[in-house]
């Protein structure tokens, strides 16, 4: 991946709807070059897809939380299977350090969030959990 590829990804990261013509003009490169680069980035898996990023207006009314889990050895596969069945669990990351998993959860109310946290905490193999409720977003560079 060279500087042109990184520039293409940077522009698309800010606005995935940017057209090939606009990319070409902004980067001062032929449209055919941009198109070929995009096809190569897609084929190689660097670009996995184009998506919609919801703004604060659309996210209002949804509570978000990060949940840190410590789990029993050799229970990760079973826990992941159960977490996949909970629609409020948006993402699960493995981590290093004191905790084994980090969950991102979004719920429409405190009652639903409380139920999800209870369900996760009651899973066989979960030793402990720590929940962090998201209050406001100060920086968001995620694509």
Short mmCIF file of N, CA, C and O in Angstrom, two decimals:
data_model
loop_
_atom_site.label_atom_id
_atom_site.label_comp_id
_atom_site.label_asym_id
_atom_site.label_seq_id
_atom_site.Cartn_x
_atom_site.Cartn_y
_atom_site.Cartn_z
N UNK A 1 0.85 -1.17 0.00
CA UNK A 1 0.00 0.00 0.00
C UNK A 1 0.90 1.23 0.00
O UNK A 1 1.77 1.36 0.85
N UNK A 2 0.65 2.13 -0.92
CA UNK A 2 1.47 3.33 -1.04
C UNK A 2 0.69 4.57 -0.57
O UNK A 2 -0.42 4.46 -0.06
N UNK A 3 1.29 5.73 -0.78
CA UNK A 3 0.69 6.98 -0.32
C UNK A 3 -0.66 7.25 -1.01
O UNK A 3 -1.60 7.72 -0.36
N UNK A 4 -0.78 6.94 -2.29
CA UNK A 4 -2.05 7.15 -2.99
C UNK A 4 -3.15 6.29 -2.37
O UNK A 4 -4.26 6.77 -2.13
N UNK A 5 -2.84 5.03 -2.09
CA UNK A 5 -3.82 4.16 -1.43
C UNK A 5 -4.24 4.74 -0.08
O UNK A 5 -5.43 4.77 0.25
N UNK A 6 -3.27 5.19 0.71
CA UNK A 6 -3.58 5.75 2.02
C UNK A 6 -4.44 7.01 1.88
O UNK A 6 -5.35 7.24 2.68
N UNK A 7 -4.16 7.83 0.86
CA UNK A 7 -4.96 9.03 0.64
C UNK A 7 -6.40 8.69 0.24
O UNK A 7 -7.35 9.31 0.70
N UNK A 8 -6.54 7.67 -0.61
CA UNK A 8 -7.88 7.21 -1.00
C UNK A 8 -8.64 6.74 0.23
O UNK A 8 -9.79 7.11 0.45
N UNK A 9 -7.99 5.92 1.05
CA UNK A 9 -8.63 5.40 2.26
C UNK A 9 -8.99 6.53 3.22
O UNK A 9 -10.04 6.50 3.87
N UNK A 10 -8.12 7.53 3.33
CA UNK A 10 -8.40 8.66 4.21
C UNK A 10 -9.64 9.42 3.79
O UNK A 10 -10.50 9.77 4.61
N UNK A 11 -9.76 9.69 2.50
CA UNK A 11 -10.93 10.42 1.99
C UNK A 11 -12.19 9.58 2.15
O UNK A 11 -13.23 10.07 2.61
N UNK A 12 -12.12 8.31 1.79
CA UNK A 12 -13.29 7.44 1.92
C UNK A 12 -13.65 7.20 3.39
O UNK A 12 -14.83 7.01 3.71
N UNK A 13 -12.66 7.22 4.27
CA UNK A 13 -12.93 7.06 5.69
C UNK A 13 -13.74 8.23 6.23
O UNK A 13 -14.58 8.07 7.11
N UNK A 14 -13.52 9.41 5.68
CA UNK A 14 -14.28 10.59 6.11
C UNK A 14 -15.65 10.62 5.44
O UNK A 14 -16.62 11.10 6.03
N UNK A 15 -15.75 10.13 4.21
CA UNK A 15 -17.02 10.12 3.48
C UNK A 15 -16.99 8.99 2.46
O UNK A 15 -16.44 9.14 1.37
N UNK A 16 -17.60 7.87 2.80
CA UNK A 16 -17.58 6.68 1.94
C UNK A 16 -18.35 6.89 0.65
O UNK A 16 -18.23 6.10 -0.28
N UNK A 17 -19.13 7.96 0.57
CA UNK A 17 -19.91 8.24 -0.64
C UNK A 17 -19.14 9.07 -1.66
O UNK A 17 -19.68 9.40 -2.72
N UNK A 18 -17.91 9.40 -1.37
CA UNK A 18 -17.10 10.18 -2.31
C UNK A 18 -16.99 9.43 -3.63
O UNK A 18 -16.61 8.26 -3.66
N UNK A 19 -17.32 10.10 -4.72
CA UNK A 19 -17.31 9.45 -6.03
C UNK A 19 -15.89 9.29 -6.56
O UNK A 19 -14.96 9.97 -6.11
N UNK A 20 -15.75 8.42 -7.54
CA UNK A 20 -14.46 8.21 -8.19
C UNK A 20 -14.00 9.51 -8.83
O UNK A 20 -12.83 9.88 -8.75
N UNK A 21 -14.94 10.24 -9.44
CA UNK A 21 -14.59 11.52 -10.08
C UNK A 21 -14.05 12.52 -9.06
O UNK A 21 -13.06 13.20 -9.31
N UNK A 22 -14.68 12.59 -7.90
CA UNK A 22 -14.22 13.52 -6.86
C UNK A 22 -12.86 13.09 -6.32
O UNK A 22 -11.97 13.91 -6.12
N UNK A 23 -12.68 11.79 -6.10
CA UNK A 23 -11.37 11.28 -5.67
C UNK A 23 -10.30 11.65 -6.69
O UNK A 23 -9.21 12.10 -6.32
N UNK A 24 -10.62 11.47 -7.94
CA UNK A 24 -9.68 11.78 -9.02
C UNK A 24 -9.27 13.25 -8.99
O UNK A 24 -8.09 13.57 -9.09
N UNK A 25 -10.27 14.14 -8.87
CA UNK A 25 -9.97 15.58 -8.83
C UNK A 25 -9.15 15.94 -7.60
O UNK A 25 -8.16 16.66 -7.69
N UNK A 26 -9.56 15.45 -6.43
CA UNK A 26 -8.88 15.83 -5.18
C UNK A 26 -7.46 15.31 -5.13
O UNK A 26 -6.58 15.97 -4.57
N UNK A 27 -7.23 14.13 -5.70
CA UNK A 27 -5.90 13.53 -5.63
C UNK A 27 -5.08 13.78 -6.89
O UNK A 27 -3.93 13.34 -6.97
N UNK A 28 -5.70 14.47 -7.86
CA UNK A 28 -5.00 14.81 -9.12
C UNK A 28 -4.44 13.57 -9.82
O UNK A 28 -3.27 13.51 -10.20
N UNK A 29 -5.32 12.58 -9.95
CA UNK A 29 -4.97 11.30 -10.58
C UNK A 29 -6.11 10.94 -11.54
O UNK A 29 -7.27 11.28 -11.28
N UNK A 30 -5.80 10.24 -12.60
CA UNK A 30 -6.82 9.82 -13.57
C UNK A 30 -7.89 8.95 -12.91
O UNK A 30 -7.59 8.17 -12.00
N UNK A 31 -9.13 9.10 -13.39
CA UNK A 31 -10.24 8.30 -12.86
C UNK A 31 -9.96 6.81 -13.00
O UNK A 31 -10.28 6.02 -12.10
N UNK A 32 -9.38 6.41 -14.11
CA UNK A 32 -9.08 4.99 -14.33
C UNK A 32 -8.09 4.47 -13.28
O UNK A 32 -8.18 3.32 -12.84
N UNK A 33 -7.16 5.32 -12.87
CA UNK A 33 -6.19 4.94 -11.83
C UNK A 33 -6.90 4.74 -10.50
O UNK A 33 -6.67 3.75 -9.79
N UNK A 34 -7.79 5.69 -10.16
CA UNK A 34 -8.56 5.57 -8.91
C UNK A 34 -9.41 4.31 -8.93
O UNK A 34 -9.43 3.54 -7.96
N UNK A 35 -10.11 4.06 -10.05
CA UNK A 35 -10.95 2.87 -10.16
C UNK A 35 -10.14 1.60 -10.00
O UNK A 35 -10.54 0.69 -9.28
N UNK A 36 -8.98 1.54 -10.64
CA UNK A 36 -8.12 0.35 -10.53
C UNK A 36 -7.63 0.17 -9.10
O UNK A 36 -7.58 -0.97 -8.59
N UNK A 37 -7.26 1.27 -8.45
CA UNK A 37 -6.80 1.18 -7.05
C UNK A 37 -7.93 0.69 -6.15
O UNK A 37 -7.71 -0.16 -5.28
N UNK A 38 -9.13 1.21 -6.34
CA UNK A 38 -10.26 0.77 -5.52
C UNK A 38 -10.54 -0.72 -5.71
O UNK A 38 -10.76 -1.44 -4.74
N UNK A 39 -10.51 -1.16 -6.95
CA UNK A 39 -10.74 -2.59 -7.22
C UNK A 39 -9.68 -3.45 -6.55
O UNK A 39 -9.99 -4.49 -5.96
N UNK A 40 -8.41 -3.00 -6.61
CA UNK A 40 -7.33 -3.75 -5.97
C UNK A 40 -7.49 -3.76 -4.45
O UNK A 40 -7.31 -4.80 -3.80
N UNK A 41 -7.85 -2.61 -3.87
CA UNK A 41 -8.04 -2.52 -2.43
C UNK A 41 -9.21 -3.40 -1.97
O UNK A 41 -9.17 -4.01 -0.91
N UNK A 42 -10.26 -3.48 -2.79
CA UNK A 42 -11.40 -4.33 -2.47
C UNK A 42 -11.04 -5.81 -2.60
O UNK A 42 -11.33 -6.61 -1.71
N UNK A 43 -10.38 -6.17 -3.70
CA UNK A 43 -10.01 -7.56 -3.95
C UNK A 43 -9.04 -8.09 -2.90
O UNK A 43 -9.15 -9.23 -2.46
N UNK A 44 -8.11 -7.24 -2.47
CA UNK A 44 -7.11 -7.67 -1.49
C UNK A 44 -7.67 -7.69 -0.06
O UNK A 44 -7.01 -8.18 0.85
N UNK A 45 -8.86 -7.16 0.13
CA UNK A 45 -9.47 -7.16 1.46
C UNK A 45 -9.14 -5.94 2.30
O UNK A 45 -9.58 -5.84 3.44
N UNK A 46 -8.37 -5.00 1.76
CA UNK A 46 -8.09 -3.77 2.51
C UNK A 46 -9.39 -3.01 2.71
O UNK A 46 -9.68 -2.52 3.80
N UNK A 47 -10.21 -2.92 1.67
CA UNK A 47 -11.55 -2.36 1.78
C UNK A 47 -12.51 -3.53 1.84
O UNK A 47 -12.64 -4.29 0.89
N UNK A 48 -13.15 -3.68 3.00
CA UNK A 48 -14.07 -4.80 3.20
C UNK A 48 -15.49 -4.43 2.82
O UNK A 48 -16.35 -5.30 2.67
N UNK A 49 -15.77 -3.15 2.67
CA UNK A 49 -17.11 -2.71 2.31
C UNK A 49 -17.26 -1.23 2.58
O UNK A 49 -16.36 -0.58 3.13
N UNK A 50 -18.36 -0.71 2.18
CA UNK A 50 -18.68 0.70 2.37
C UNK A 50 -19.89 0.73 3.29
O UNK A 50 -20.82 -0.07 3.14
N UNK A 51 -19.88 1.64 4.25
CA UNK A 51 -20.91 1.58 5.27
C UNK A 51 -21.44 2.95 5.63
O UNK A 51 -20.90 3.97 5.23
N UNK A 52 -22.47 2.93 6.41
CA UNK A 52 -23.11 4.13 6.91
C UNK A 52 -22.69 4.34 8.35
O UNK A 52 -22.71 3.39 9.15
N UNK A 53 -22.30 5.54 8.70
CA UNK A 53 -21.93 5.86 10.07
C UNK A 53 -23.02 6.77 10.63
O UNK A 53 -23.25 7.86 10.11
N UNK A 54 -23.71 6.31 11.66
CA UNK A 54 -24.80 7.08 12.23
C UNK A 54 -24.27 8.25 13.04
O UNK A 54 -23.30 8.13 13.77
N UNK A 55 -24.93 9.37 12.92
CA UNK A 55 -24.60 10.55 13.70
C UNK A 55 -25.26 10.54 15.06
O UNK A 55 -26.05 9.64 15.38
N UNK A 56 -24.95 11.53 15.85
CA UNK A 56 -25.50 11.61 17.21
C UNK A 56 -27.02 11.61 17.21
O UNK A 56 -27.65 11.04 18.08
N UNK A 57 -27.63 12.28 16.23
CA UNK A 57 -29.09 12.36 16.18
C UNK A 57 -29.71 10.97 16.11
O UNK A 57 -30.69 10.68 16.78
N UNK A 58 -29.13 10.10 15.29
CA UNK A 58 -29.65 8.75 15.14
C UNK A 58 -29.35 7.88 16.35
O UNK A 58 -30.06 6.92 16.63
N UNK A 59 -28.28 8.20 17.07
CA UNK A 59 -27.88 7.38 18.22
C UNK A 59 -28.56 7.81 19.51
O UNK A 59 -28.46 7.12 20.52
N UNK A 60 -29.25 8.94 19.48
CA UNK A 60 -29.93 9.40 20.68
C UNK A 60 -30.97 8.36 21.11
O UNK A 60 -31.58 7.70 20.28
N UNK A 61 -31.15 8.24 22.38
CA UNK A 61 -32.10 7.27 22.89
C UNK A 61 -31.54 5.87 23.04
O UNK A 61 -32.26 4.95 23.38
N UNK A 62 -30.26 5.70 22.75
CA UNK A 62 -29.62 4.40 22.93
C UNK A 62 -28.50 4.55 23.94
O UNK A 62 -27.62 5.39 23.77
N UNK A 63 -28.55 3.76 24.96
CA UNK A 63 -27.47 3.73 25.95
C UNK A 63 -26.37 2.83 25.42
O UNK A 63 -26.64 1.76 24.89
N UNK A 64 -25.16 3.26 25.60
CA UNK A 64 -24.03 2.46 25.19
C UNK A 64 -23.19 2.14 26.41
O UNK A 64 -23.05 2.96 27.32
N UNK A 65 -22.61 0.95 26.40
CA UNK A 65 -21.77 0.54 27.52
C UNK A 65 -20.64 -0.34 27.01
O UNK A 65 -20.79 -1.04 26.02
N UNK A 66 -19.53 -0.26 27.69
CA UNK A 66 -18.43 -1.20 27.50
C UNK A 66 -18.43 -2.10 28.72
O UNK A 66 -18.54 -1.62 29.85
N UNK A 67 -18.31 -3.38 28.48
CA UNK A 67 -18.31 -4.35 29.57
C UNK A 67 -17.04 -5.17 29.49
O UNK A 67 -16.73 -5.75 28.44
N UNK A 68 -16.28 -5.17 30.57
CA UNK A 68 -15.03 -5.92 30.66
C UNK A 68 -15.30 -7.22 31.39
O UNK A 68 -15.85 -7.21 32.50
N UNK A 69 -14.95 -8.33 30.77
CA UNK A 69 -15.21 -9.65 31.36
C UNK A 69 -13.92 -10.39 31.66
O UNK A 69 -12.99 -10.39 30.86
N UNK A 70 -13.91 -11.04 32.81
CA UNK A 70 -12.89 -12.02 33.14
C UNK A 70 -13.60 -13.37 33.09
O UNK A 70 -14.67 -13.53 33.70
N UNK A 71 -13.05 -14.31 32.32
CA UNK A 71 -13.73 -15.58 32.13
C UNK A 71 -12.84 -16.74 32.56
O UNK A 71 -11.62 -16.60 32.68
N UNK A 72 -13.48 -17.87 32.82
CA UNK A 72 -12.77 -19.10 33.17
C UNK A 72 -11.98 -19.58 31.94
O UNK A 72 -12.44 -19.40 30.80
N UNK A 73 -10.84 -20.20 32.16
CA UNK A 73 -10.07 -20.76 31.03
C UNK A 73 -10.92 -21.74 30.23
O UNK A 73 -11.76 -22.45 30.77
N UNK A 74 -10.72 -21.75 28.94
CA UNK A 74 -11.37 -22.68 28.01
C UNK A 74 -12.88 -22.51 27.90
O UNK A 74 -13.57 -23.41 27.42
N UNK A 75 -13.44 -21.36 28.32
CA UNK A 75 -14.89 -21.15 28.17
C UNK A 75 -15.21 -20.10 27.10
O UNK A 75 -16.37 -19.82 26.86
N UNK A 76 -14.17 -19.55 26.48
CA UNK A 76 -14.39 -18.44 25.54
C UNK A 76 -15.33 -18.82 24.39
O UNK A 76 -16.23 -18.06 24.06
N UNK A 77 -15.15 -19.96 23.78
CA UNK A 77 -15.98 -20.35 22.63
C UNK A 77 -17.45 -20.43 23.01
O UNK A 77 -18.32 -19.92 22.29
N UNK A 78 -17.74 -21.03 24.15
CA UNK A 78 -19.14 -21.16 24.59
C UNK A 78 -19.73 -19.78 24.93
O UNK A 78 -20.88 -19.49 24.61
N UNK A 79 -18.93 -18.95 25.57
CA UNK A 79 -19.42 -17.60 25.91
C UNK A 79 -19.67 -16.79 24.65
O UNK A 79 -20.70 -16.11 24.54
N UNK A 80 -18.78 -16.87 23.67
CA UNK A 80 -18.98 -16.14 22.42
C UNK A 80 -20.25 -16.61 21.70
O UNK A 80 -20.99 -15.79 21.15
N UNK A 81 -20.52 -17.89 21.73
CA UNK A 81 -21.75 -18.42 21.13
C UNK A 81 -22.98 -17.80 21.79
O UNK A 81 -23.92 -17.38 21.11
N UNK A 82 -22.96 -17.71 23.10
CA UNK A 82 -24.11 -17.12 23.82
C UNK A 82 -24.21 -15.62 23.58
O UNK A 82 -25.30 -15.07 23.46
N UNK A 83 -23.06 -14.94 23.50
CA UNK A 83 -23.08 -13.48 23.26
C UNK A 83 -23.63 -13.16 21.88
O UNK A 83 -24.31 -12.14 21.70
N UNK A 84 -23.36 -14.00 20.89
CA UNK A 84 -23.89 -13.78 19.53
C UNK A 84 -25.41 -13.76 19.51
O UNK A 84 -26.02 -13.12 18.66
N UNK A 85 -26.03 -14.44 20.44
CA UNK A 85 -27.50 -14.52 20.49
C UNK A 85 -28.13 -13.30 21.15
O UNK A 85 -29.35 -13.15 21.12
N UNK A 86 -27.34 -12.42 21.74
CA UNK A 86 -27.87 -11.22 22.40
C UNK A 86 -27.73 -10.05 21.44
O UNK A 86 -26.62 -9.58 21.17
N UNK A 87 -28.84 -9.56 20.91
CA UNK A 87 -28.80 -8.54 19.85
C UNK A 87 -28.19 -7.23 20.32
O UNK A 87 -27.65 -6.48 19.51
N UNK A 88 -28.24 -6.93 21.59
CA UNK A 88 -27.67 -5.68 22.10
C UNK A 88 -26.14 -5.69 22.12
O UNK A 88 -25.52 -4.64 22.22
N UNK A 89 -25.55 -6.86 22.04
CA UNK A 89 -24.09 -6.96 21.99
C UNK A 89 -23.65 -6.67 20.56
O UNK A 89 -23.91 -7.45 19.65
N UNK A 90 -23.01 -5.51 20.38
CA UNK A 90 -22.61 -5.07 19.04
C UNK A 90 -21.25 -5.62 18.63
O UNK A 90 -21.05 -5.99 17.48
N UNK A 91 -20.30 -5.62 19.54
CA UNK A 91 -18.94 -6.07 19.25
C UNK A 91 -18.37 -6.77 20.47
O UNK A 91 -18.70 -6.41 21.59
N UNK A 92 -17.46 -7.70 20.20
CA UNK A 92 -16.72 -8.36 21.27
C UNK A 92 -15.26 -8.41 20.85
O UNK A 92 -14.94 -8.85 19.74
N UNK A 93 -14.39 -7.95 21.73
CA UNK A 93 -12.95 -7.95 21.47
C UNK A 93 -12.26 -8.81 22.51
O UNK A 93 -12.64 -8.81 23.67
N UNK A 94 -11.24 -9.55 22.10
CA UNK A 94 -10.36 -10.18 23.08
C UNK A 94 -9.35 -9.11 23.50
O UNK A 94 -9.04 -8.21 22.73
N UNK A 95 -8.87 -9.21 24.72
CA UNK A 95 -7.96 -8.19 25.24
C UNK A 95 -6.78 -8.85 25.94
O UNK A 95 -6.81 -10.04 26.26
N UNK A 96 -5.78 -8.05 26.19
CA UNK A 96 -4.66 -8.51 26.99
C UNK A 96 -4.78 -7.86 28.36
O UNK A 96 -5.49 -6.88 28.52
N UNK A 97 -4.11 -8.41 29.33
CA UNK A 97 -4.15 -7.80 30.66
C UNK A 97 -5.14 -8.47 31.58
O UNK A 97 -5.42 -9.66 31.47
N UNK A 98 -5.71 -7.67 32.46
CA UNK A 98 -6.56 -8.17 33.54
C UNK A 98 -7.88 -8.77 33.05
O UNK A 98 -8.43 -9.67 33.68
N UNK A 99 -8.40 -8.28 31.94
CA UNK A 99 -9.68 -8.75 31.42
C UNK A 99 -9.47 -9.58 30.17
O UNK A 99 -8.51 -9.39 29.44
N UNK A 100 -10.41 -10.49 29.91
CA UNK A 100 -10.30 -11.38 28.75
C UNK A 100 -11.08 -10.88 27.54
O UNK A 100 -10.65 -11.05 26.41
N UNK A 101 -12.26 -10.29 27.78
CA UNK A 101 -13.12 -9.82 26.70
C UNK A 101 -13.62 -8.42 26.99
O UNK A 101 -13.86 -8.06 28.15
N UNK A 102 -13.81 -7.65 25.94
CA UNK A 102 -14.43 -6.34 26.03
C UNK A 102 -15.66 -6.36 25.13
O UNK A 102 -15.55 -6.68 23.94
N UNK A 103 -16.81 -6.07 25.68
CA UNK A 103 -18.06 -6.07 24.93
C UNK A 103 -18.52 -4.64 24.71
O UNK A 103 -18.41 -3.81 25.63
N UNK A 104 -19.03 -4.34 23.53
CA UNK A 104 -19.72 -3.08 23.28
C UNK A 104 -21.19 -3.40 23.20
O UNK A 104 -21.60 -4.26 22.41
N UNK A 105 -21.96 -2.72 24.03
CA UNK A 105 -23.39 -2.99 24.12
C UNK A 105 -24.16 -1.71 23.85
O UNK A 105 -23.74 -0.63 24.28
N UNK A 106 -25.29 -1.82 23.15
CA UNK A 106 -26.19 -0.69 22.94
C UNK A 106 -27.60 -1.16 23.28
O UNK A 106 -28.04 -2.21 22.81
N UNK A 107 -28.29 -0.39 24.12
CA UNK A 107 -29.63 -0.77 24.56
C UNK A 107 -30.54 0.46 24.52
O UNK A 107 -30.09 1.58 24.71
N UNK A 108 -31.84 0.24 24.29
CA UNK A 108 -32.77 1.37 24.20
C UNK A 108 -33.16 1.98 25.54
O UNK A 108 -33.71 3.08 25.57
N UNK A 109 -32.89 1.29 26.64
CA UNK A 109 -33.28 1.81 27.95
C UNK A 109 -32.38 1.22 29.04
O UNK A 109 -31.68 0.23 28.81
N UNK A 110 -32.44 1.84 30.21
CA UNK A 110 -31.66 1.31 31.33
C UNK A 110 -32.17 -0.07 31.74
O UNK A 110 -31.38 -0.91 32.16
N UNK A 111 -33.46 -0.30 31.59
CA UNK A 111 -34.02 -1.61 31.95
C UNK A 111 -33.45 -2.70 31.06
O UNK A 111 -33.05 -3.77 31.55
N UNK A 112 -33.40 -2.45 29.76
CA UNK A 112 -32.87 -3.45 28.84
C UNK A 112 -31.37 -3.64 29.08
O UNK A 112 -30.88 -4.77 29.12
N UNK A 113 -30.67 -2.55 29.30
CA UNK A 113 -29.24 -2.64 29.58
C UNK A 113 -29.01 -3.47 30.84
O UNK A 113 -28.14 -4.35 30.88
N UNK A 114 -29.79 -3.23 31.86
CA UNK A 114 -29.68 -3.98 33.11
C UNK A 114 -29.93 -5.47 32.88
O UNK A 114 -29.20 -6.32 33.40
N UNK A 115 -30.93 -5.80 32.06
CA UNK A 115 -31.22 -7.20 31.76
C UNK A 115 -30.06 -7.86 31.02
O UNK A 115 -29.69 -9.00 31.33
N UNK A 116 -29.49 -7.14 30.05
CA UNK A 116 -28.36 -7.68 29.30
C UNK A 116 -27.17 -7.92 30.22
O UNK A 116 -26.52 -8.96 30.18
N UNK A 117 -26.88 -6.94 31.08
CA UNK A 117 -25.77 -7.09 32.02
C UNK A 117 -25.98 -8.27 32.96
O UNK A 117 -25.05 -9.02 33.24
N UNK A 118 -27.21 -8.45 33.42
CA UNK A 118 -27.52 -9.60 34.27
C UNK A 118 -27.33 -10.92 33.51
O UNK A 118 -26.78 -11.88 34.04
N UNK A 119 -27.78 -10.94 32.26
CA UNK A 119 -27.66 -12.15 31.44
C UNK A 119 -26.19 -12.49 31.19
O UNK A 119 -25.79 -13.65 31.31
N UNK A 120 -25.41 -11.49 30.88
CA UNK A 120 -23.98 -11.72 30.64
C UNK A 120 -23.29 -12.18 31.93
O UNK A 120 -22.53 -13.15 31.93
N UNK A 121 -23.57 -11.52 33.02
CA UNK A 121 -22.95 -11.87 34.29
C UNK A 121 -23.31 -13.26 34.79
O UNK A 121 -22.52 -13.89 35.49
N UNK A 122 -24.48 -13.76 34.39
CA UNK A 122 -24.94 -15.07 34.83
C UNK A 122 -24.43 -16.21 33.96
O UNK A 122 -24.65 -17.38 34.29
N UNK A 123 -23.74 -15.90 32.87
CA UNK A 123 -23.26 -16.96 31.98
C UNK A 123 -22.23 -17.84 32.69
O UNK A 123 -21.36 -17.33 33.39
N UNK A 124 -22.34 -19.12 32.44
CA UNK A 124 -21.36 -20.07 32.96
C UNK A 124 -20.00 -19.73 32.37
O UNK A 124 -19.87 -19.57 31.15
N UNK A 125 -19.02 -19.59 33.24
CA UNK A 125 -17.67 -19.28 32.79
C UNK A 125 -17.28 -17.82 32.99
O UNK A 125 -16.11 -17.49 32.91
N UNK A 126 -18.25 -16.95 33.27
CA UNK A 126 -17.93 -15.55 33.54
C UNK A 126 -17.56 -15.42 35.01
O UNK A 126 -18.37 -15.68 35.88
N UNK A 127 -16.31 -15.05 35.27
CA UNK A 127 -15.84 -14.88 36.65
C UNK A 127 -16.26 -13.53 37.22
O UNK A 127 -16.69 -13.44 38.36
N UNK A 128 -16.06 -12.48 36.41
CA UNK A 128 -16.41 -11.13 36.88
C UNK A 128 -16.63 -10.23 35.69
O UNK A 128 -16.19 -10.52 34.57
N UNK A 129 -17.33 -9.12 35.96
CA UNK A 129 -17.55 -8.13 34.91
C UNK A 129 -17.48 -6.74 35.51
O UNK A 129 -17.73 -6.55 36.70
N UNK A 130 -17.11 -5.80 34.66
CA UNK A 130 -17.09 -4.39 35.06
C UNK A 130 -17.72 -3.62 33.91
O UNK A 130 -17.32 -3.77 32.76
N UNK A 131 -18.73 -2.81 34.22
CA UNK A 131 -19.47 -2.08 33.19
C UNK A 131 -19.13 -0.60 33.22
O UNK A 131 -19.04 -0.01 34.30
N UNK A 132 -18.96 -0.04 32.04
CA UNK A 132 -18.69 1.38 31.89
C UNK A 132 -19.76 1.96 30.98
O UNK A 132 -19.83 1.59 29.80
N UNK A 133 -20.61 2.83 31.50
CA UNK A 133 -21.68 3.43 30.70
C UNK A 133 -21.09 4.63 29.96
O UNK A 133 -20.46 5.49 30.57
N UNK A 134 -21.32 4.70 28.67
CA UNK A 134 -20.83 5.82 27.87
C UNK A 134 -21.74 7.02 28.08
O UNK A 134 -22.96 6.90 27.94
N UNK A 135 -21.18 8.16 28.42
CA UNK A 135 -21.97 9.36 28.65
C UNK A 135 -22.01 10.27 27.42
O UNK A 135 -23.09 10.62 26.96
N UNK A 136 -20.87 10.64 26.90
CA UNK A 136 -20.85 11.47 25.69
C UNK A 136 -19.62 11.13 24.87
O UNK A 136 -18.62 10.62 25.41
N UNK A 137 -19.70 11.41 23.59
CA UNK A 137 -18.58 11.14 22.68
C UNK A 137 -17.81 12.44 22.49
O UNK A 137 -18.38 13.43 22.05
N UNK A 138 -16.54 12.43 22.80
CA UNK A 138 -15.70 13.63 22.67
C UNK A 138 -14.88 13.59 21.37
O UNK A 138 -14.67 14.59 20.75
N UNK A 139 -14.43 12.40 21.00
CA UNK A 139 -13.68 12.20 19.75
C UNK A 139 -14.15 10.90 19.15
O UNK A 139 -14.29 9.91 19.86
N UNK A 140 -14.42 10.90 17.84
CA UNK A 140 -14.83 9.67 17.16
C UNK A 140 -14.20 9.63 15.78
O UNK A 140 -14.68 10.25 14.86
N UNK A 141 -13.11 8.90 15.67
CA UNK A 141 -12.42 8.76 14.39
C UNK A 141 -12.66 7.39 13.78
O UNK A 141 -12.10 7.07 12.73
N UNK A 142 -13.48 6.58 14.43
CA UNK A 142 -13.73 5.24 13.93
C UNK A 142 -14.46 5.30 12.59
O UNK A 142 -15.30 6.16 12.37
N UNK A 143 -14.10 4.38 11.73
CA UNK A 143 -14.73 4.33 10.41
C UNK A 143 -15.91 3.40 10.46
O UNK A 143 -15.93 2.42 11.11
#
